[in-house]
Amino acid sequence: MTMLSAMLRSGEGRAGLVLLALFAALALTAPFVFPGDPLAISAPPLLPPFTDSAHPLGADRLGRDIAAELAWGSRTTLLVAVASALASLLLGCLVGTLAGFLGGWTDDVLMRLSDAFQTVPAFLLAMALISVTGPSLPAIVLAIAAGAWPQPARIARAEIRSLRERDFVASARVAGMHPLAIGFREILPNALPPVISLAAIIAAAAVLIEAALSFLGFGDPNRPSWGSMVAEGRSLLRSAPSLSLVPGLALVAMVLAIHLTGRGYAKALRVREPAA
């Protein structure tokens, strides 16, 4: 049974994958459905939703199409979520493998470095780094990853410490493999499943952190963002609640989709473990 089919057997996995597929389709089709600049003024200011077929979700107070911003904003959100999770897992696996396999002073130094990063809240660390580097999408991804890598590093370290005395590792040593080759080629692949399960947590946190940064004005000003859309409509909650409600609901749905997918993966992993 493949991991995907195992995930589809659970209700959470199916729901999460369907929601993520819808968001992915929205992000991929945004340039074709809404060509041009999504931040361009294209409608009367504060156009109500469902009153103009060309602008089904209405327009904000500057006359920008809400539907276009929502679709293009999904690209920003998904890109930040995926890139931050990948960067965090890659860095965490690198640090965890070195610490767990080499041990000794290497383990002590890397784990104390992990402790130092974990003492700072991820959002505050991201905001501080963005303040230094300036608001851009790569900077946001790196800032989020900087606060998220210690957890996968610790899990990878724990898994590798439990695997490094197995028979297949001893066989690799006898065969003359380099210690780093043993760690990354033989041990790390067997330690990956529990580390990958953190991807959903990191991605969901990345969505919320990026939205919060954009809400506070630390997001990329050249890209539509659901957080900046919420911030744009907060002063008009009484007269035009849809300006904040629509992107706010999109954020909730995105985080829910990632959470359900993560739960589906965790269930599929438990189902496959006895057969492994």
PDB file of C-alpha atoms in Angstrom, residues 8-263:
ATOM      1  CA  LEU A   8      -6.890   8.446   1.135  1.00  0.00           C
ATOM      2  CA  ARG A   9      -8.318   5.685   3.331  1.00  0.00           C
ATOM      3  CA  SER A  10      -8.737   8.152   6.218  1.00  0.00           C
ATOM      4  CA  GLY A  11     -11.370  10.881   6.251  1.00  0.00           C
ATOM      5  CA  GLU A  12      -8.903  13.540   7.405  1.00  0.00           C
ATOM      6  CA  GLY A  13      -6.429  12.633   4.669  1.00  0.00           C
ATOM      7  CA  ARG A  14      -9.054  12.759   1.929  1.00  0.00           C
ATOM      8  CA  ALA A  15     -10.499  16.072   3.112  1.00  0.00           C
ATOM      9  CA  GLY A  16      -7.077  17.657   3.508  1.00  0.00           C
ATOM     10  CA  LEU A  17      -5.807  16.510   0.135  1.00  0.00           C
ATOM     11  CA  VAL A  18      -8.974  17.687  -1.624  1.00  0.00           C
ATOM     12  CA  LEU A  19      -8.742  21.129  -0.016  1.00  0.00           C
ATOM     13  CA  LEU A  20      -5.038  21.409  -0.830  1.00  0.00           C
ATOM     14  CA  ALA A  21      -5.739  20.337  -4.414  1.00  0.00           C
ATOM     15  CA  LEU A  22      -8.355  23.089  -4.722  1.00  0.00           C
ATOM     16  CA  PHE A  23      -5.931  25.703  -3.394  1.00  0.00           C
ATOM     17  CA  ALA A  24      -3.209  24.416  -5.704  1.00  0.00           C
ATOM     18  CA  ALA A  25      -5.593  24.621  -8.672  1.00  0.00           C
ATOM     19  CA  LEU A  26      -6.527  28.182  -7.683  1.00  0.00           C
ATOM     20  CA  ALA A  27      -2.859  29.155  -7.454  1.00  0.00           C
ATOM     21  CA  LEU A  28      -1.914  27.522 -10.764  1.00  0.00           C
ATOM     22  CA  THR A  29      -4.807  29.010 -12.725  1.00  0.00           C
ATOM     23  CA  ALA A  30      -4.561  32.527 -11.259  1.00  0.00           C
ATOM     24  CA  PRO A  31      -2.422  33.919 -14.147  1.00  0.00           C
ATOM     25  CA  PHE A  32      -4.942  32.624 -16.699  1.00  0.00           C
ATOM     26  CA  VAL A  33      -8.190  33.463 -14.894  1.00  0.00           C
ATOM     27  CA  PHE A  34      -6.925  36.835 -13.645  1.00  0.00           C
ATOM     28  CA  PRO A  35      -4.218  37.983 -16.091  1.00  0.00           C
ATOM     29  CA  GLY A  36      -2.345  41.179 -15.493  1.00  0.00           C
ATOM     30  CA  ASP A  37      -1.431  42.902 -12.268  1.00  0.00           C
ATOM     31  CA  PRO A  38      -3.722  41.744  -9.415  1.00  0.00           C
ATOM     32  CA  LEU A  39      -2.887  44.952  -7.516  1.00  0.00           C
ATOM     33  CA  ALA A  40      -4.026  47.194 -10.375  1.00  0.00           C
ATOM     34  CA  ILE A  41      -7.107  49.390  -9.932  1.00  0.00           C
ATOM     35  CA  SER A  42      -9.812  47.826 -12.093  1.00  0.00           C
ATOM     36  CA  ALA A  43     -13.181  48.571 -10.460  1.00  0.00           C
ATOM     37  CA  PRO A  44     -15.036  51.271  -8.532  1.00  0.00           C
ATOM     38  CA  PRO A  45     -13.823  51.532  -4.928  1.00  0.00           C
ATOM     39  CA  LEU A  46     -15.701  49.395  -2.393  1.00  0.00           C
ATOM     40  CA  LEU A  47     -17.695  47.559  -5.047  1.00  0.00           C
ATOM     41  CA  PRO A  48     -19.955  45.116  -3.108  1.00  0.00           C
ATOM     42  CA  PRO A  49     -19.603  41.378  -3.763  1.00  0.00           C
ATOM     43  CA  PHE A  50     -21.860  39.651  -6.324  1.00  0.00           C
ATOM     44  CA  THR A  51     -22.915  42.885  -8.011  1.00  0.00           C
ATOM     45  CA  ASP A  52     -20.577  42.754 -11.019  1.00  0.00           C
ATOM     46  CA  SER A  53     -19.805  39.557 -12.928  1.00  0.00           C
ATOM     47  CA  ALA A  54     -16.357  40.907 -13.838  1.00  0.00           C
ATOM     48  CA  HIS A  55     -15.546  41.317 -10.138  1.00  0.00           C
ATOM     49  CA  PRO A  56     -17.533  38.587  -8.345  1.00  0.00           C
ATOM     50  CA  LEU A  57     -16.093  39.270  -4.896  1.00  0.00           C
ATOM     51  CA  GLY A  58     -16.168  43.033  -5.277  1.00  0.00           C
ATOM     52  CA  ALA A  59     -13.322  45.506  -4.894  1.00  0.00           C
ATOM     53  CA  ASP A  60     -11.422  47.061  -2.012  1.00  0.00           C
ATOM     54  CA  ARG A  61     -11.328  50.747  -1.142  1.00  0.00           C
ATOM     55  CA  LEU A  62      -8.732  51.406  -3.851  1.00  0.00           C
ATOM     56  CA  GLY A  63     -10.706  49.577  -6.536  1.00  0.00           C
ATOM     57  CA  ARG A  64      -8.579  46.402  -6.664  1.00  0.00           C
ATOM     58  CA  ASP A  65     -10.342  43.159  -7.578  1.00  0.00           C
ATOM     59  CA  ILE A  66     -10.775  41.015  -4.427  1.00  0.00           C
ATOM     60  CA  ALA A  67     -11.060  37.768  -6.397  1.00  0.00           C
ATOM     61  CA  ALA A  68      -7.817  38.466  -8.270  1.00  0.00           C
ATOM     62  CA  GLU A  69      -6.003  39.338  -5.042  1.00  0.00           C
ATOM     63  CA  LEU A  70      -7.369  36.185  -3.388  1.00  0.00           C
ATOM     64  CA  ALA A  71      -6.243  33.936  -6.251  1.00  0.00           C
ATOM     65  CA  TRP A  72      -2.800  35.485  -6.556  1.00  0.00           C
ATOM     66  CA  GLY A  73      -2.485  35.569  -2.781  1.00  0.00           C
ATOM     67  CA  SER A  74      -2.923  31.796  -2.709  1.00  0.00           C
ATOM     68  CA  ARG A  75       0.275  31.546  -4.766  1.00  0.00           C
ATOM     69  CA  THR A  76       2.145  33.571  -2.144  1.00  0.00           C
ATOM     70  CA  THR A  77       0.707  31.543   0.727  1.00  0.00           C
ATOM     71  CA  LEU A  78       1.411  28.138  -0.826  1.00  0.00           C
ATOM     72  CA  LEU A  79       4.897  29.154  -1.908  1.00  0.00           C
ATOM     73  CA  VAL A  80       5.796  30.375   1.575  1.00  0.00           C
ATOM     74  CA  ALA A  81       4.310  27.268   3.219  1.00  0.00           C
ATOM     75  CA  VAL A  82       6.064  24.754   0.956  1.00  0.00           C
ATOM     76  CA  ALA A  83       9.397  26.577   0.767  1.00  0.00           C
ATOM     77  CA  SER A  84       9.541  27.206   4.527  1.00  0.00           C
ATOM     78  CA  ALA A  85       8.720  23.581   5.331  1.00  0.00           C
ATOM     79  CA  LEU A  86      11.332  22.276   2.873  1.00  0.00           C
ATOM     80  CA  ALA A  87      14.021  24.661   4.101  1.00  0.00           C
ATOM     81  CA  SER A  88      13.281  23.813   7.740  1.00  0.00           C
ATOM     82  CA  LEU A  89      13.319  20.067   7.129  1.00  0.00           C
ATOM     83  CA  LEU A  90      16.515  20.193   5.063  1.00  0.00           C
ATOM     84  CA  LEU A  91      18.378  22.244   7.662  1.00  0.00           C
ATOM     85  CA  GLY A  92      16.902  20.218  10.524  1.00  0.00           C
ATOM     86  CA  CYS A  93      17.861  16.896   8.908  1.00  0.00           C
ATOM     87  CA  LEU A  94      21.389  18.152   8.229  1.00  0.00           C
ATOM     88  CA  VAL A  95      21.912  19.327  11.810  1.00  0.00           C
ATOM     89  CA  GLY A  96      20.136  16.326  13.352  1.00  0.00           C
ATOM     90  CA  THR A  97      22.127  13.821  11.289  1.00  0.00           C
ATOM     91  CA  LEU A  98      25.467  15.390  12.171  1.00  0.00           C
ATOM     92  CA  ALA A  99      24.546  15.672  15.848  1.00  0.00           C
ATOM     93  CA  GLY A 100      23.041  12.201  16.167  1.00  0.00           C
ATOM     94  CA  PHE A 101      25.633  10.258  14.198  1.00  0.00           C
ATOM     95  CA  LEU A 102      28.851  12.033  15.156  1.00  0.00           C
ATOM     96  CA  GLY A 103      27.940  12.691  18.803  1.00  0.00           C
ATOM     97  CA  GLY A 104      30.508  14.144  21.171  1.00  0.00           C
ATOM     98  CA  TRP A 105      31.322  17.843  20.969  1.00  0.00           C
ATOM     99  CA  THR A 106      29.563  18.125  17.598  1.00  0.00           C
ATOM    100  CA  ASP A 107      26.325  16.994  19.208  1.00  0.00           C
ATOM    101  CA  ASP A 108      26.790  19.396  22.135  1.00  0.00           C
ATOM    102  CA  VAL A 109      27.494  22.430  19.943  1.00  0.00           C
ATOM    103  CA  LEU A 110      24.642  21.799  17.508  1.00  0.00           C
ATOM    104  CA  MET A 111      22.106  21.107  20.233  1.00  0.00           C
ATOM    105  CA  ARG A 112      23.085  24.238  22.159  1.00  0.00           C
ATOM    106  CA  LEU A 113      22.655  26.171  18.919  1.00  0.00           C
ATOM    107  CA  SER A 114      19.207  24.605  18.565  1.00  0.00           C
ATOM    108  CA  ASP A 115      18.388  25.626  22.140  1.00  0.00           C
ATOM    109  CA  ALA A 116      19.409  29.206  21.359  1.00  0.00           C
ATOM    110  CA  PHE A 117      17.030  29.407  18.396  1.00  0.00           C
ATOM    111  CA  GLN A 118      14.193  27.798  20.340  1.00  0.00           C
ATOM    112  CA  THR A 119      14.365  30.385  23.108  1.00  0.00           C
ATOM    113  CA  VAL A 120      13.134  33.085  20.687  1.00  0.00           C
ATOM    114  CA  PRO A 121       9.475  32.872  19.551  1.00  0.00           C
ATOM    115  CA  ALA A 122       9.328  32.075  15.836  1.00  0.00           C
ATOM    116  CA  PHE A 123       7.212  35.103  14.954  1.00  0.00           C
ATOM    117  CA  LEU A 124       9.455  37.557  16.813  1.00  0.00           C
ATOM    118  CA  LEU A 125      12.543  36.028  15.207  1.00  0.00           C
ATOM    119  CA  ALA A 126      10.961  36.303  11.758  1.00  0.00           C
ATOM    120  CA  MET A 127       9.938  39.917  12.351  1.00  0.00           C
ATOM    121  CA  ALA A 128      13.433  40.815  13.559  1.00  0.00           C
ATOM    122  CA  LEU A 129      15.105  39.212  10.553  1.00  0.00           C
ATOM    123  CA  ILE A 130      12.700  40.878   8.114  1.00  0.00           C
ATOM    124  CA  SER A 131      13.396  44.221   9.754  1.00  0.00           C
ATOM    125  CA  VAL A 132      17.101  43.718   9.003  1.00  0.00           C
ATOM    126  CA  THR A 133      16.910  42.202   5.521  1.00  0.00           C
ATOM    127  CA  GLY A 134      13.871  44.051   4.205  1.00  0.00           C
ATOM    128  CA  PRO A 135      10.496  42.600   3.154  1.00  0.00           C
ATOM    129  CA  SER A 136      10.796  40.122   0.298  1.00  0.00           C
ATOM    130  CA  LEU A 137       9.503  36.614  -0.295  1.00  0.00           C
ATOM    131  CA  PRO A 138      12.910  34.860  -0.003  1.00  0.00           C
ATOM    132  CA  ALA A 139      13.618  36.782   3.207  1.00  0.00           C
ATOM    133  CA  ILE A 140      10.250  35.747   4.655  1.00  0.00           C
ATOM    134  CA  VAL A 141      10.886  32.088   3.809  1.00  0.00           C
ATOM    135  CA  LEU A 142      14.358  32.141   5.369  1.00  0.00           C
ATOM    136  CA  ALA A 143      13.089  34.020   8.430  1.00  0.00           C
ATOM    137  CA  ILE A 144      10.350  31.443   9.033  1.00  0.00           C
ATOM    138  CA  ALA A 145      12.739  28.533   8.440  1.00  0.00           C
ATOM    139  CA  ALA A 146      15.208  30.035  10.917  1.00  0.00           C
ATOM    140  CA  GLY A 147      12.666  29.641  13.681  1.00  0.00           C
ATOM    141  CA  ALA A 148      11.332  26.228  12.629  1.00  0.00           C
ATOM    142  CA  TRP A 149      14.405  24.034  12.019  1.00  0.00           C
ATOM    143  CA  PRO A 150      15.237  23.065  15.661  1.00  0.00           C
ATOM    144  CA  GLN A 151      12.248  20.748  16.060  1.00  0.00           C
ATOM    145  CA  PRO A 152      12.980  18.542  13.013  1.00  0.00           C
ATOM    146  CA  ALA A 153      16.660  18.632  13.990  1.00  0.00           C
ATOM    147  CA  ARG A 154      15.884  17.177  17.417  1.00  0.00           C
ATOM    148  CA  ILE A 155      13.585  14.485  16.038  1.00  0.00           C
ATOM    149  CA  ALA A 156      16.118  13.537  13.346  1.00  0.00           C
ATOM    150  CA  ARG A 157      18.844  13.377  16.008  1.00  0.00           C
ATOM    151  CA  ALA A 158      16.740  11.113  18.231  1.00  0.00           C
ATOM    152  CA  GLU A 159      15.873   8.771  15.361  1.00  0.00           C
ATOM    153  CA  ILE A 160      19.461   8.583  14.151  1.00  0.00           C
ATOM    154  CA  ARG A 161      20.794   7.868  17.648  1.00  0.00           C
ATOM    155  CA  SER A 162      18.382   4.932  17.833  1.00  0.00           C
ATOM    156  CA  LEU A 163      19.444   3.623  14.401  1.00  0.00           C
ATOM    157  CA  ARG A 164      23.209   4.100  14.420  1.00  0.00           C
ATOM    158  CA  GLU A 165      23.903   0.834  16.263  1.00  0.00           C
ATOM    159  CA  ARG A 166      21.782  -1.333  13.962  1.00  0.00           C
ATOM    160  CA  ASP A 167      23.310  -4.212  11.994  1.00  0.00           C
ATOM    161  CA  PHE A 168      23.059  -2.451   8.616  1.00  0.00           C
ATOM    162  CA  VAL A 169      25.138   0.435   9.991  1.00  0.00           C
ATOM    163  CA  ALA A 170      27.775  -1.981  11.287  1.00  0.00           C
ATOM    164  CA  SER A 171      27.847  -3.646   7.871  1.00  0.00           C
ATOM    165  CA  ALA A 172      28.404  -0.277   6.199  1.00  0.00           C
ATOM    166  CA  ARG A 173      31.299   0.450   8.570  1.00  0.00           C
ATOM    167  CA  VAL A 174      32.863  -2.920   7.794  1.00  0.00           C
ATOM    168  CA  ALA A 175      32.485  -2.196   4.075  1.00  0.00           C
ATOM    169  CA  GLY A 176      34.613   0.913   4.570  1.00  0.00           C
ATOM    170  CA  MET A 177      31.990   3.589   3.931  1.00  0.00           C
ATOM    171  CA  HIS A 178      32.817   7.128   5.043  1.00  0.00           C
ATOM    172  CA  PRO A 179      31.043   8.058   8.304  1.00  0.00           C
ATOM    173  CA  LEU A 180      29.160  10.940   6.675  1.00  0.00           C
ATOM    174  CA  ALA A 181      28.092   8.661   3.821  1.00  0.00           C
ATOM    175  CA  ILE A 182      26.756   6.177   6.371  1.00  0.00           C
ATOM    176  CA  GLY A 183      24.885   8.928   8.184  1.00  0.00           C
ATOM    177  CA  PHE A 184      23.262  10.531   5.158  1.00  0.00           C
ATOM    178  CA  ARG A 185      22.885   7.561   2.790  1.00  0.00           C
ATOM    179  CA  GLU A 186      22.155   4.679   5.136  1.00  0.00           C
ATOM    180  CA  ILE A 187      20.681   6.076   8.360  1.00  0.00           C
ATOM    181  CA  LEU A 188      18.903   9.303   7.399  1.00  0.00           C
ATOM    182  CA  PRO A 189      16.442   7.710   4.900  1.00  0.00           C
ATOM    183  CA  ASN A 190      15.236   5.379   7.662  1.00  0.00           C
ATOM    184  CA  ALA A 191      14.794   8.306  10.063  1.00  0.00           C
ATOM    185  CA  LEU A 192      12.805  10.511   7.658  1.00  0.00           C
ATOM    186  CA  PRO A 193       9.142   9.419   8.176  1.00  0.00           C
ATOM    187  CA  PRO A 194       8.686  10.939  11.670  1.00  0.00           C
ATOM    188  CA  VAL A 195      10.600  14.045  10.565  1.00  0.00           C
ATOM    189  CA  ILE A 196       8.410  14.509   7.495  1.00  0.00           C
ATOM    190  CA  SER A 197       5.332  14.358   9.714  1.00  0.00           C
ATOM    191  CA  LEU A 198       6.428  17.764  11.073  1.00  0.00           C
ATOM    192  CA  ALA A 199       6.054  19.322   7.619  1.00  0.00           C
ATOM    193  CA  ALA A 200       2.340  19.955   8.154  1.00  0.00           C
ATOM    194  CA  ILE A 201       2.951  21.720  11.477  1.00  0.00           C
ATOM    195  CA  ILE A 202       5.708  23.876   9.988  1.00  0.00           C
ATOM    196  CA  ALA A 203       3.697  24.703   6.857  1.00  0.00           C
ATOM    197  CA  ALA A 204       0.597  25.679   8.846  1.00  0.00           C
ATOM    198  CA  ALA A 205       2.691  27.880  11.126  1.00  0.00           C
ATOM    199  CA  ALA A 206       4.356  29.431   8.074  1.00  0.00           C
ATOM    200  CA  VAL A 207       0.956  30.366   6.624  1.00  0.00           C
ATOM    201  CA  LEU A 208      -0.025  32.127   9.827  1.00  0.00           C
ATOM    202  CA  ILE A 209       3.357  33.826  10.311  1.00  0.00           C
ATOM    203  CA  GLU A 210       3.408  35.120   6.735  1.00  0.00           C
ATOM    204  CA  ALA A 211      -0.148  36.432   7.120  1.00  0.00           C
ATOM    205  CA  ALA A 212       0.746  38.103  10.424  1.00  0.00           C
ATOM    206  CA  LEU A 213       3.870  39.686   8.934  1.00  0.00           C
ATOM    207  CA  SER A 214       1.855  41.012   5.983  1.00  0.00           C
ATOM    208  CA  PHE A 215      -0.869  42.238   8.335  1.00  0.00           C
ATOM    209  CA  LEU A 216       1.738  44.287  10.224  1.00  0.00           C
ATOM    210  CA  GLY A 217       3.344  45.619   7.042  1.00  0.00           C
ATOM    211  CA  PHE A 218       6.373  43.301   6.957  1.00  0.00           C
ATOM    212  CA  GLY A 219       5.220  41.336   3.901  1.00  0.00           C
ATOM    213  CA  ASP A 220       6.423  41.649   0.318  1.00  0.00           C
ATOM    214  CA  PRO A 221       4.704  44.828  -0.969  1.00  0.00           C
ATOM    215  CA  ASN A 222       4.913  43.608  -4.564  1.00  0.00           C
ATOM    216  CA  ARG A 223       2.874  40.437  -3.961  1.00  0.00           C
ATOM    217  CA  PRO A 224      -0.772  40.055  -2.962  1.00  0.00           C
ATOM    218  CA  SER A 225      -1.110  38.481   0.463  1.00  0.00           C
ATOM    219  CA  TRP A 226      -4.131  37.361   2.443  1.00  0.00           C
ATOM    220  CA  GLY A 227      -2.674  38.980   5.544  1.00  0.00           C
ATOM    221  CA  SER A 228      -2.383  42.369   3.854  1.00  0.00           C
ATOM    222  CA  MET A 229      -5.936  41.971   2.535  1.00  0.00           C
ATOM    223  CA  VAL A 230      -7.194  41.443   6.090  1.00  0.00           C
ATOM    224  CA  ALA A 231      -5.240  44.502   7.214  1.00  0.00           C
ATOM    225  CA  GLU A 232      -6.658  46.564   4.341  1.00  0.00           C
ATOM    226  CA  GLY A 233     -10.224  45.802   5.362  1.00  0.00           C
ATOM    227  CA  ARG A 234      -9.910  46.055   9.147  1.00  0.00           C
ATOM    228  CA  SER A 235     -10.895  49.736   9.189  1.00  0.00           C
ATOM    229  CA  LEU A 236     -14.055  48.946   7.205  1.00  0.00           C
ATOM    230  CA  LEU A 237     -15.356  45.955   9.154  1.00  0.00           C
ATOM    231  CA  ARG A 238     -18.757  47.572   9.729  1.00  0.00           C
ATOM    232  CA  SER A 239     -19.393  48.931   6.240  1.00  0.00           C
ATOM    233  CA  ALA A 240     -17.561  46.305   4.136  1.00  0.00           C
ATOM    234  CA  PRO A 241     -16.888  43.172   6.245  1.00  0.00           C
ATOM    235  CA  SER A 242     -16.184  41.016   3.182  1.00  0.00           C
ATOM    236  CA  LEU A 243     -12.843  42.786   2.656  1.00  0.00           C
ATOM    237  CA  SER A 244     -11.427  41.029   5.728  1.00  0.00           C
ATOM    238  CA  LEU A 245     -13.838  38.103   5.941  1.00  0.00           C
ATOM    239  CA  VAL A 246     -12.982  36.581   2.543  1.00  0.00           C
ATOM    240  CA  PRO A 247      -9.188  36.381   3.006  1.00  0.00           C
ATOM    241  CA  GLY A 248      -9.682  35.460   6.670  1.00  0.00           C
ATOM    242  CA  LEU A 249     -11.805  32.453   5.723  1.00  0.00           C
ATOM    243  CA  ALA A 250      -9.246  31.507   3.071  1.00  0.00           C
ATOM    244  CA  LEU A 251      -6.540  31.480   5.748  1.00  0.00           C
ATOM    245  CA  VAL A 252      -8.674  29.291   8.001  1.00  0.00           C
ATOM    246  CA  ALA A 253      -9.367  26.877   5.148  1.00  0.00           C
ATOM    247  CA  MET A 254      -5.691  26.693   4.179  1.00  0.00           C
ATOM    248  CA  VAL A 255      -4.522  25.952   7.726  1.00  0.00           C
ATOM    249  CA  LEU A 256      -7.327  23.397   8.132  1.00  0.00           C
ATOM    250  CA  ALA A 257      -6.326  21.703   4.863  1.00  0.00           C
ATOM    251  CA  ILE A 258      -2.699  21.413   5.970  1.00  0.00           C
ATOM    252  CA  HIS A 259      -3.719  20.171   9.429  1.00  0.00           C
ATOM    253  CA  LEU A 260      -6.028  17.492   8.021  1.00  0.00           C
ATOM    254  CA  THR A 261      -3.380  16.371   5.546  1.00  0.00           C
ATOM    255  CA  GLY A 262      -0.874  16.071   8.367  1.00  0.00           C
ATOM    256  CA  ARG A 263      -3.299  13.983  10.419  1.00  0.00           C
TER     257      ARG A 263
END
